[in-house]
Coordinates of C-alpha atoms and ligand atoms in Angstrom, one line a residue:
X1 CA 66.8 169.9 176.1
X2 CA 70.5 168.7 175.7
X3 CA 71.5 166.2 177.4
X4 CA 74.9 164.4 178.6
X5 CA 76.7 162.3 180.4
X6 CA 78.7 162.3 183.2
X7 CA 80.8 160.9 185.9
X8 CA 82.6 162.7 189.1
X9 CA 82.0 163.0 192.9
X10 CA 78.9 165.1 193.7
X11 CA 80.2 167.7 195.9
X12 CA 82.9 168.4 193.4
X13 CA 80.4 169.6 190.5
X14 CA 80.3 172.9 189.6
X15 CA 76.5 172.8 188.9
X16 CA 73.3 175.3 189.3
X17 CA 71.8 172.2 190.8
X18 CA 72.4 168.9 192.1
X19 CA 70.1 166.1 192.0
X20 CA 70.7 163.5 194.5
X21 CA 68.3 160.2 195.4
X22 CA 67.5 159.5 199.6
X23 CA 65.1 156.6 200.5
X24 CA 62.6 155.9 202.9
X25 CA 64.1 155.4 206.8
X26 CA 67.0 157.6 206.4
X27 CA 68.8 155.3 204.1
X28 CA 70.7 157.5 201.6
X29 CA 71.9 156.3 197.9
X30 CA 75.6 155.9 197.2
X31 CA 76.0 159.5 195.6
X32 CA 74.0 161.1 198.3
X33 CA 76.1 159.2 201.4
X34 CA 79.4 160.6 199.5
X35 CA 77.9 163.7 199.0
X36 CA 76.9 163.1 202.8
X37 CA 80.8 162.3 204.1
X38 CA 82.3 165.3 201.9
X39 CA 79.7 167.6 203.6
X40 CA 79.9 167.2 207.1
X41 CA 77.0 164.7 208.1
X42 CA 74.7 167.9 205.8
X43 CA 72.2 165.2 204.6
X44 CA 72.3 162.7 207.6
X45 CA 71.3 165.7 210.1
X46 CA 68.4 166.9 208.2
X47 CA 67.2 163.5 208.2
X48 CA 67.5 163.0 211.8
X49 CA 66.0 166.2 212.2
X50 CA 62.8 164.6 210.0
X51 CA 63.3 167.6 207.0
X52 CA 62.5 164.9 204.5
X53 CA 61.2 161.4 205.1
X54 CA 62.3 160.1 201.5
X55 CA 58.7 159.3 200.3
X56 CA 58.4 159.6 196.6
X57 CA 57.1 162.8 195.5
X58 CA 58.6 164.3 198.4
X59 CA 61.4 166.5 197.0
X60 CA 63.4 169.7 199.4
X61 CA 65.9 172.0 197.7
X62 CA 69.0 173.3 199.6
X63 CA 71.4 176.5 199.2
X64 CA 74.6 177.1 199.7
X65 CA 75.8 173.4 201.5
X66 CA 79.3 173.9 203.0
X67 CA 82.1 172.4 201.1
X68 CA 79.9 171.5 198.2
X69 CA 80.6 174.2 194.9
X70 CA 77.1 173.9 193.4
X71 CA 74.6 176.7 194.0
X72 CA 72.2 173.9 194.9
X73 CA 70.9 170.3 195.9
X74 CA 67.8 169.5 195.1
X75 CA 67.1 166.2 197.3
X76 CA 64.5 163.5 196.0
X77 CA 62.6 161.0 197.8
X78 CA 63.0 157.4 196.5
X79 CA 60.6 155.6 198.7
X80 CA 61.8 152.5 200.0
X81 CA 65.4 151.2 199.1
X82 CA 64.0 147.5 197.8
X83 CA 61.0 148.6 196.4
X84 CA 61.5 151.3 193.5
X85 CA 60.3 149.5 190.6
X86 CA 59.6 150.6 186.9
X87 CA 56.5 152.5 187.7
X88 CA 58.2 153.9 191.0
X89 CA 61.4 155.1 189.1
X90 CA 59.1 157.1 186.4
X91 CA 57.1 158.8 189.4
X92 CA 60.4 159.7 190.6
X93 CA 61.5 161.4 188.1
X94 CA 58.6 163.4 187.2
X95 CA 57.9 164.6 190.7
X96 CA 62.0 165.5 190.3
X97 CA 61.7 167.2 186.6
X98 CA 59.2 169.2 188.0
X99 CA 60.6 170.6 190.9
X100 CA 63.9 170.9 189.2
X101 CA 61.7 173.1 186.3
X102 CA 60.3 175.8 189.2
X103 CA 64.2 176.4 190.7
X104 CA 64.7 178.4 188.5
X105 CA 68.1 176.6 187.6
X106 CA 69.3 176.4 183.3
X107 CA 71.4 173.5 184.3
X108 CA 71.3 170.2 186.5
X109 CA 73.5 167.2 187.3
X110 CA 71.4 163.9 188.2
X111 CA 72.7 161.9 190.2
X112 CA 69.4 159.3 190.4
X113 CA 70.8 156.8 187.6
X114 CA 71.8 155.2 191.5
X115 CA 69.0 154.3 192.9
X116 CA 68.6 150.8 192.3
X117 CA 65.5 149.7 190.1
X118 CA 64.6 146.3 190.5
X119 CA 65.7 144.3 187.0
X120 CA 66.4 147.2 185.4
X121 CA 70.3 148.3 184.1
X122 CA 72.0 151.9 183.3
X123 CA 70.7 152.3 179.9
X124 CA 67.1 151.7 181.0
X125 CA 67.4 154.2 183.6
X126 CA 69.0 156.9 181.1
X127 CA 66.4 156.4 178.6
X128 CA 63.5 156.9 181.3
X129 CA 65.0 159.8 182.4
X130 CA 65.7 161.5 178.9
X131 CA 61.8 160.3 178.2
X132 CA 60.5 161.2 181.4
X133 CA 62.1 164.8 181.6
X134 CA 61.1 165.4 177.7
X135 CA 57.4 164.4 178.4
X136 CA 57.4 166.8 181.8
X137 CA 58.4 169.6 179.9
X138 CA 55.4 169.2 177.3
X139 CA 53.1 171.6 176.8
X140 CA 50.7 172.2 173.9
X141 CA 49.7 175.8 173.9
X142 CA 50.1 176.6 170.2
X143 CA 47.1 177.8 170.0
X144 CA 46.6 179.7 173.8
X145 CA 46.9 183.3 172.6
X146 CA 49.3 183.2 175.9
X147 CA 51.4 181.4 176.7
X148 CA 53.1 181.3 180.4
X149 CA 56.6 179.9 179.4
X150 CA 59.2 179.4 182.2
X151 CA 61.2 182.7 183.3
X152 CA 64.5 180.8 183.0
X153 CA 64.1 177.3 181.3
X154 CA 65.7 174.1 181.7
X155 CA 68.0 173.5 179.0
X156 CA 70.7 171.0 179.8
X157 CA 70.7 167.6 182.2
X158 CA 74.1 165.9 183.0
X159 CA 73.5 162.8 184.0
X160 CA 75.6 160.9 186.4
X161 CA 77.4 157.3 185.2
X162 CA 80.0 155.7 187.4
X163 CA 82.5 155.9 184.6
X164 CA 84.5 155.7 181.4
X165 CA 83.9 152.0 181.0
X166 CA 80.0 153.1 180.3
X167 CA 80.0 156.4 178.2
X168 CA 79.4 154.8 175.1
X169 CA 76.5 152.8 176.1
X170 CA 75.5 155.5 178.2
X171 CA 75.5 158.2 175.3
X172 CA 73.6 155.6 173.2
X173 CA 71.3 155.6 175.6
X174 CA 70.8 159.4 175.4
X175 CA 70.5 159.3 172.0
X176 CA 67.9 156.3 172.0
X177 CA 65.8 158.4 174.1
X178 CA 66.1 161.7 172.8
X179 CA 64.7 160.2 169.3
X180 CA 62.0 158.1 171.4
X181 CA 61.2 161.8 173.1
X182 CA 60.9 164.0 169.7
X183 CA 58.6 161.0 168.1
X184 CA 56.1 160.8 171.4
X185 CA 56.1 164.6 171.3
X186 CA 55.0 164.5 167.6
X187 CA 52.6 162.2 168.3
X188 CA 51.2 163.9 171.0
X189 CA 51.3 167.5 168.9
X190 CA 49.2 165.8 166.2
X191 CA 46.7 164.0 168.3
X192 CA 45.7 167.1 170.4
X193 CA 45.1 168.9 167.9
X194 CA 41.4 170.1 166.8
X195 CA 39.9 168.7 164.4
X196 CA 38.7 171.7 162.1
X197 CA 42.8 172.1 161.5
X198 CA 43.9 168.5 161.9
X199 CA 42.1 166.5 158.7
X200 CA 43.4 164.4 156.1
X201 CA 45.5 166.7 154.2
X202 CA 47.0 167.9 157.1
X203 CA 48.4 164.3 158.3
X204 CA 49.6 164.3 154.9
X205 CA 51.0 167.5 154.8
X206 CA 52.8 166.6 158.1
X207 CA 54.0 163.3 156.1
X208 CA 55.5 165.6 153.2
X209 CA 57.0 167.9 156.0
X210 CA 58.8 165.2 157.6
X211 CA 60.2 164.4 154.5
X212 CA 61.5 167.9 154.1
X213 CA 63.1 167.6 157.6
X214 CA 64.7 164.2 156.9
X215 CA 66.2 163.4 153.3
X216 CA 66.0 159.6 153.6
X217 CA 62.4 159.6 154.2
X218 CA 60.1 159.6 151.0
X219 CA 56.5 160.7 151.0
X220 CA 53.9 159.5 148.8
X221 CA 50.1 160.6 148.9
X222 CA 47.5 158.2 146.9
X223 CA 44.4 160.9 146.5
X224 CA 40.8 159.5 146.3
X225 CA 40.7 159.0 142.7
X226 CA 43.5 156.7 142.8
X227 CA 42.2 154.6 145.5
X228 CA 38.8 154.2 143.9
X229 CA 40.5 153.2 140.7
X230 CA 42.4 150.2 142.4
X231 CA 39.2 149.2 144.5
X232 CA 39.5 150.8 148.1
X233 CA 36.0 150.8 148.5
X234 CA 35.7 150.1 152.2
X235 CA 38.5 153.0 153.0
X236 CA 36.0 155.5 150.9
X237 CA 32.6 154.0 152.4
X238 CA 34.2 155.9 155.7
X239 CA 35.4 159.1 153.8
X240 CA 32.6 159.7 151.5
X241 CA 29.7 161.6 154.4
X242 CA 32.8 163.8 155.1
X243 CA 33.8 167.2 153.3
X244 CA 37.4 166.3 153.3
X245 CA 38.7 163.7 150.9
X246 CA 40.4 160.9 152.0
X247 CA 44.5 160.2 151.8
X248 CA 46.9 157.0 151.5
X249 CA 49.7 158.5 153.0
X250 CA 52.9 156.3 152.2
X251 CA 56.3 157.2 154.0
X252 CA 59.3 155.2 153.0
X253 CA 62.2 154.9 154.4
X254 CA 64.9 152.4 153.0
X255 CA 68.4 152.2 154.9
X256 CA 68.1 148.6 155.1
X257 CA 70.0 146.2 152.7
X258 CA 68.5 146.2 149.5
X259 CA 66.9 142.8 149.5
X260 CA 65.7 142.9 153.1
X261 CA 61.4 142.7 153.0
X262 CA 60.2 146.2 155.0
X263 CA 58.7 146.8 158.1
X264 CA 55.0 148.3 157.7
X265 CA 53.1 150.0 160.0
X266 CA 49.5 150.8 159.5
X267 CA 47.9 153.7 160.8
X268 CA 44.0 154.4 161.3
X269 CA 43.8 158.3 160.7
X270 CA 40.6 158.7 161.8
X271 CA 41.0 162.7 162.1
X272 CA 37.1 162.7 163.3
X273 CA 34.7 160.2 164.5
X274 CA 31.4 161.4 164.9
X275 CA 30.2 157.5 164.5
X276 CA 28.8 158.8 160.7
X277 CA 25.1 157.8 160.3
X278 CA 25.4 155.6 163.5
X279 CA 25.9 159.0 165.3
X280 CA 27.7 158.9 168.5
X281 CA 26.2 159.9 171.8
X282 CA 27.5 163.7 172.6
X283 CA 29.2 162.6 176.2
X284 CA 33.3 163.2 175.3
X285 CA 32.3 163.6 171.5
X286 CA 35.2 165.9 171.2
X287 CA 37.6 163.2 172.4
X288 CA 37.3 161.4 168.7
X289 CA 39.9 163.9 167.3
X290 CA 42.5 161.9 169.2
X291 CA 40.9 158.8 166.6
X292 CA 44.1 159.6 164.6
X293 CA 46.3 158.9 167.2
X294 CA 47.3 155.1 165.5
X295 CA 48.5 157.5 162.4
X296 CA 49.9 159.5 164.8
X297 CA 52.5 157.1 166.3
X298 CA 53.5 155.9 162.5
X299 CA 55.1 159.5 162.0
X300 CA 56.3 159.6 165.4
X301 CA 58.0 156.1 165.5
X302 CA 59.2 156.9 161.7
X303 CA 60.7 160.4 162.8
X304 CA 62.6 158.1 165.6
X305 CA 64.2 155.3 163.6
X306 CA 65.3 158.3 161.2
X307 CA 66.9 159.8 163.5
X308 CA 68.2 156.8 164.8
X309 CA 69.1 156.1 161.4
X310 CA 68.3 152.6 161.7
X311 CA 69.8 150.2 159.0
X312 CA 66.0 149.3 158.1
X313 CA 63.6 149.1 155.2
X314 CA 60.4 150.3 156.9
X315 CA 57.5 151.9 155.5
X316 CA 54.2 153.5 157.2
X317 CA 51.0 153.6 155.7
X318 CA 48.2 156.1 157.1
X319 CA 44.6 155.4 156.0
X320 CA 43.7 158.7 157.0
X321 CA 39.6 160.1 156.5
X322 CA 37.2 162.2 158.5
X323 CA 33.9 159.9 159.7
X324 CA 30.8 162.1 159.3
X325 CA 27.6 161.7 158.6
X326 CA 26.6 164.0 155.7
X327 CA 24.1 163.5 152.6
X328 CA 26.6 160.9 150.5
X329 CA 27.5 159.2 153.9
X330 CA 27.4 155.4 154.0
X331 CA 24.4 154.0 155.6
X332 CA 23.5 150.8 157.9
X333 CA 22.9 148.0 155.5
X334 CA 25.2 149.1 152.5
X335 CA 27.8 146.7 151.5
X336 CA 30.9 147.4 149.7
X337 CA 33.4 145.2 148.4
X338 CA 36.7 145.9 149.6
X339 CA 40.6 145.9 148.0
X340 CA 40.9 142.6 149.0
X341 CA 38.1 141.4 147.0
X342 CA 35.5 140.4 150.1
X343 CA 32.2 142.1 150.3
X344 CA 31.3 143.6 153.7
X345 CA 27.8 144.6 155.1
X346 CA 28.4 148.1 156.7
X347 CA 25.7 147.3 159.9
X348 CA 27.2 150.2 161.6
X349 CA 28.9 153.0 160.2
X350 CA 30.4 153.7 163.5
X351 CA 32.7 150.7 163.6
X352 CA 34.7 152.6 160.5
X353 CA 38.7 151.5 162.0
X354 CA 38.2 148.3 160.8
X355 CA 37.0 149.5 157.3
X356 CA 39.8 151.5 156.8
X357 CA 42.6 149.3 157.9
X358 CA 41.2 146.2 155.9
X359 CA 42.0 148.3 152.5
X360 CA 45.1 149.5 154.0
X361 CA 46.1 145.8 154.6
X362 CA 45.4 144.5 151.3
X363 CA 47.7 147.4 150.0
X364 CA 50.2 146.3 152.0
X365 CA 50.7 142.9 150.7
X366 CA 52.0 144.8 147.9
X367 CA 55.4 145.4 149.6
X368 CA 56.2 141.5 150.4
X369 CA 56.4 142.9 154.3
X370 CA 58.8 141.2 156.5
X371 CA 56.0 141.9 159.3
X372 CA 53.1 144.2 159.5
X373 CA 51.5 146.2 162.7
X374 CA 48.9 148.3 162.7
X375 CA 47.8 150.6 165.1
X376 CA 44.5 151.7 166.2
X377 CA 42.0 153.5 168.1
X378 CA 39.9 150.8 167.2
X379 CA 37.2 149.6 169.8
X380 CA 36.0 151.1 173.2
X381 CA 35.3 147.7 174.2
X382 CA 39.2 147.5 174.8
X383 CA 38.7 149.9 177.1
X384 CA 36.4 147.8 178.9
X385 CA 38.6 144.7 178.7
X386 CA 42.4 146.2 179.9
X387 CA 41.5 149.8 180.9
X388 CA 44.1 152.3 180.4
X389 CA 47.3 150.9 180.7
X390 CA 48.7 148.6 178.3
X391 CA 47.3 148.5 174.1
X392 CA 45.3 145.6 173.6
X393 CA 48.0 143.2 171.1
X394 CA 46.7 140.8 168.4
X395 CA 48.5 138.5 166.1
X396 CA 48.5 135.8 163.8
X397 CA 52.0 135.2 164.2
X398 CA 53.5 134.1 167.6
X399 CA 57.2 135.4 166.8
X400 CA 55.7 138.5 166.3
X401 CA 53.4 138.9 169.3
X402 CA 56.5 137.4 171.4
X403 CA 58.8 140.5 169.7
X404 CA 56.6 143.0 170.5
X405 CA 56.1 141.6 174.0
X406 CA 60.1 141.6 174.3
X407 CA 60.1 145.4 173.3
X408 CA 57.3 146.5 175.5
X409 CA 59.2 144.9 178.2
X410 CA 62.7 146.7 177.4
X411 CA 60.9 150.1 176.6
X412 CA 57.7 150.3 179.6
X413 CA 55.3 150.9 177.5
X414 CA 53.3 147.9 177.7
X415 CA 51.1 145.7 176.2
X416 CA 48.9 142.5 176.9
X417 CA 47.6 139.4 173.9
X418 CA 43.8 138.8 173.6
X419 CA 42.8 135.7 171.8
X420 CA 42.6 135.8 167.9
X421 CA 40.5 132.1 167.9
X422 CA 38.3 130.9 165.3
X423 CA 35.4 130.2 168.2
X424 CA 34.9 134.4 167.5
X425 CA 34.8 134.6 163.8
X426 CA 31.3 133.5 163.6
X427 CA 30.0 136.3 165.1
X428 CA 30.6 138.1 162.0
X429 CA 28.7 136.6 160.0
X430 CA 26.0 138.5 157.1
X431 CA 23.3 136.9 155.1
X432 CA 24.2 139.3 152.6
X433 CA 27.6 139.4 151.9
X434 CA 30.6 137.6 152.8
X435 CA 30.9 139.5 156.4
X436 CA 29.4 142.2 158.4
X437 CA 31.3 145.0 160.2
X438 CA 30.0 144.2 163.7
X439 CA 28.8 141.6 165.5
X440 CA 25.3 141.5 166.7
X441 CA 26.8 140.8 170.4
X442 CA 28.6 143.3 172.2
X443 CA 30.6 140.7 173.6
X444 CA 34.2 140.5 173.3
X445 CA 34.0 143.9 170.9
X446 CA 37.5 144.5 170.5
X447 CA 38.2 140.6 170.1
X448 CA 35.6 140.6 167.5
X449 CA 37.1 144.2 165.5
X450 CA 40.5 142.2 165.6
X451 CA 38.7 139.2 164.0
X452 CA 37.8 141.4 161.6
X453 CA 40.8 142.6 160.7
X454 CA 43.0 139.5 160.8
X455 CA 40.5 138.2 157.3
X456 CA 42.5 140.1 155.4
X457 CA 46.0 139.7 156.6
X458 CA 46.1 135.8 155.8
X459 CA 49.2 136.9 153.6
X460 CA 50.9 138.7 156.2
X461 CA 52.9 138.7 159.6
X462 CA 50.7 140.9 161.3
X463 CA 50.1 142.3 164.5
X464 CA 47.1 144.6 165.7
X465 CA 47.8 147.2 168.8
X466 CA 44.3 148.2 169.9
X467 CA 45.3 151.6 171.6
X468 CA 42.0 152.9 172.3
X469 CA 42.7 153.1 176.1
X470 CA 46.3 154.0 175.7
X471 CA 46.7 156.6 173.1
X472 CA 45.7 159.8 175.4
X473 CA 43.9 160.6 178.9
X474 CA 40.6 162.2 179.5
X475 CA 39.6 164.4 182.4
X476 CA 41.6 166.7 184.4
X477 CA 44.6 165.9 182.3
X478 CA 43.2 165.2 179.0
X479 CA 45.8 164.9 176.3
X480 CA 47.8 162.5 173.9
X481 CA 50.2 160.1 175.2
X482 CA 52.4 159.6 172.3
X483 CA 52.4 156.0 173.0
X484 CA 53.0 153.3 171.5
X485 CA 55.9 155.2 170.0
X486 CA 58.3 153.8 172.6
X487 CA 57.1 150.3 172.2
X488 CA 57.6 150.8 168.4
X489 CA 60.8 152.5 168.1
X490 CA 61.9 149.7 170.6
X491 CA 60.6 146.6 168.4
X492 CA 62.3 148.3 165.2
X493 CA 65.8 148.8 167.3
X494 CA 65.4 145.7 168.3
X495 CA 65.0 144.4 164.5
X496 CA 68.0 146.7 163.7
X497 CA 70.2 145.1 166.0
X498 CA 69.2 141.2 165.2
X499 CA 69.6 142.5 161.3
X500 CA 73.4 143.4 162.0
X501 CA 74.5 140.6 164.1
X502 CA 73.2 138.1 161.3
Ligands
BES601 N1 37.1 155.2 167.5 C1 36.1 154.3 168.1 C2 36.6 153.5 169.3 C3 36.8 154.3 170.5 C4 35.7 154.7 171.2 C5 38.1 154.5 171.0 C6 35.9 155.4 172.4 C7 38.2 155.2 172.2 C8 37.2 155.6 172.9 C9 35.7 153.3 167.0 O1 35.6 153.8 165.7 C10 34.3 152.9 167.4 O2 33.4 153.7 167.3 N2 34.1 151.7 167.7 C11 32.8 151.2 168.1 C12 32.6 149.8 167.5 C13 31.2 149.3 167.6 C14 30.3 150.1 166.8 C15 31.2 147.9 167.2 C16 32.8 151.1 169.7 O3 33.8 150.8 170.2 O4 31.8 151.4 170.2
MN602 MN1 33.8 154.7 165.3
ZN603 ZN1 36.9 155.3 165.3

């Protein structure tokens, strides 16, 4: 979809379709009311007449309005005028992107960058509709032997600004989202895919792809030989009851200055979790291909700073293995010791994130990280604790959890802090080595899996995103989200821009 921007009375655009914002109790926005007065009284009468109430979701397309030169309008309810909010503006738009997708138009001028959201400015509302209109038009039918495509597809959105004094901002703002878009959408490409195609060499083949597609990203794949040589040995506990050999899949990408410490994000590629020898129950089974989704996100928010060509040194790590249980797979009571040097007592072979990411951790000392995040599908006890809306956010370093905060914030894609105190640790004690895997309480699970974790990132800045209830949606409209690519690309802009102004 291309996108631009745009300024201009409505009923002077030559455009297949016009998009124009009416609230609740006949209240119309700015564009709309001159739209309104240029017309004749067009939109005020249908109102009276009680055509359209202006609910959100309520959306009714007109032909041929007198004095207008656009084939059509294409009205959209905004609710009520003092209460469209975050949530209420992305509704908006997708009830609007769809109905703007089935009128057959190739073309559109919006005009709802005017209804007024509640703290939010003109870039906000630019980006949400670039994201919003990218993530309506998704569909992931590679592999429907048909496909029903759109007769006559959207291709291009103008999207109304007041004027000259914000087209730069304005076009930044396109191009912020645009990148944001393509990086969700890869995300959400990899995670729905099945898992007899999607496996460890696949993520890294999609790592050396990207590589092909972008000349300042390099790709480097550690093979299991390698990582058993330096010590890896709670990364391979996971891989070893699986057919497909494990990969350390390194992308860096170095625009920064030369002496600026990288950015790392770690990514659980978990491309199957059957649970291993602690099988899983069958209920949803299938829904642990989307255990790569963390790995997922690395690529996508990488492909989005790339293209944004941020002024960056930031490097993603995928720990990416299939969990099965076959003949050499790891069983309840084995104990490895891991890269860092710690022994762990595998009690359950099903809490395998947390041995992946530990290795992947220690590795990434290596790199004398500015900060570290890694990103996981880590615990369904998250779930439990936050449902489905924001990732669950650990972190040993306040500055850090505050940044992220700041960028969930500025991008909508949210996130909440859960308590990283010393009162939990205990839980993971072993007689037998120097920790267990799991606690023998349920309690607090995805507390405890970040406890876990945060042993072997004493070294570090880190921050843990427990996506788990985030990454995609079951039932009716099961899928990958693509998130927390937004919240990601957002922190690292937002790194990019205090890196220049220092
Ligand atoms: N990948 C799962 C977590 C998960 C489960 C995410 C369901 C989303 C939906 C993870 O590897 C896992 O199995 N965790 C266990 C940990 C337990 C054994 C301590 C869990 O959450 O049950
Ligand atoms: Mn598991
Ligand atoms: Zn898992």
């Amino acid at each position: 979809m291309e996108f631009t921007v745009k300024s201009g009375n409505p009923e002077k655009q030559r455009t297949a379709c016009l998009v124009l914002g009416v609230y609740e109790n006949r209240r119309l926005t700015p564009s709309a009311e001159q739209f309104d007065a240029a017309c004749g009284g067009v939109l005020s009468n249908l109102l009276r007449r009680g055509d359209l109430e202006g609910k959100p979701g309520q959306s009714l397309l007109l032909f041929n309005v007198p004095e207008a030169v656009c084939e059509r309008v294409l009205l959209v309810g905004g609710g009520r005028e003092r209460e469209v909010d975050d949530r209420r503006f992305r509704q908006i738009l997708t009830h609007a992107a769809t109905a703007l997708n089935e009128t057959g138009a190739t073309e559109a001028m919006v005009y709802l960058t005017d209804l007024a959201v509640k703290g939010r400015d003109l870039h906000w509302k630019i980006r949400q509709i670039v994201e919003t209109v990218e993530e309506t038009q998704y569909r992931f039918d590679a592999l429907k032997s048909k496909k029903d495509a759109p007769r006559r597809p959207l291709r291009k959105i103008n999207i109304n600004i007041p004027g000259r004094k914000e087209q730069s901002d304005s076009e930044q703002a396109i191009r912020e989202g645009a990148a944001i878009a393509a990086g969700v959408k890869l995300a959400r490409d990899l995670g729905n895919m099945p898992p007899n195609l999607c496996h460890p060499a696949y993520l890294a083949e999609q790592a050396q792809a990207l590589t092909g597609e972008f000349s300042a990203l390099q790709a480097h794949i550690l093979e299991e030989s390698e990582m058993r040589q330096i010590g890896m040995n709670a990364l391979l506990a996971v891989s070893q009851g699986s057919a497909q050999p494990a990969k350390l899949i390194r992308l860096d990408y170095r625009q920064g200055p030369a002496a600026q410490k990288p950015y790392i994000l770690v990514g659980k590629g978990v491309t199957f979790d059957s649970g291993g020898i602690s099988l899983k129950p069958g209920e949803a089974m299938d829904e642990m291909k989307y255990d790569m989704c963390g790995a997922a996100s690395v690529l996508g928010t990488l492909r989005a700073c790339v293209e944004l060509q941020l002024p960056l040194n930031i490097i993603g790590l995928i720990a990416a293995v299939e969990n099965m249980p076959g003949g050499q797979a790891t069983r309840p009571g084995d104990i490895v010791t891991s890269l860092s040097g710690q022994t762990v007592e595998i009690l359950n072979t099903d809490a395998e994130g947390r041995l992946i990411l530990c290795d992947a951790l220690t590795y990434a000392e290596r790199d004398e990280p500015a900060a570290v995040i890694d990103i996981a599908t880590l615990t369904g006890a998250c779930i439990v604790a936050l449902g489905r809306h924001p990732h669950g956010l650990f972190s040993n370093h306040p500055p850090l959890a505050h940044a992220l905060q700041t960028a969930a914030h500025a991008s909508s894609d949210r996130v909440w802090e859960l308590p990283l105190w010393e009162d939990y640790q205990e839980g993971l004690d072993s007689n037998f080595a120097d920790m267990a895997n799991i606690a023998s309480s349920r309690d607090g699970g995805a507390i405890i899996a970040a406890c876990f974790l945060s042993r072997f990132a004493k070294k570090l800045h880190w921050a843990h995103l427990d996506i788990a209830g985030t990454a995609w949606k079951t039932g009716k409209t099961k899928g990958a989200t693509g998130r927390p690519v937004p919240l990601l690309t957002q922190y690292l802009l937002d790194r990019a821009v205090e890196t220049s102004s220092q």
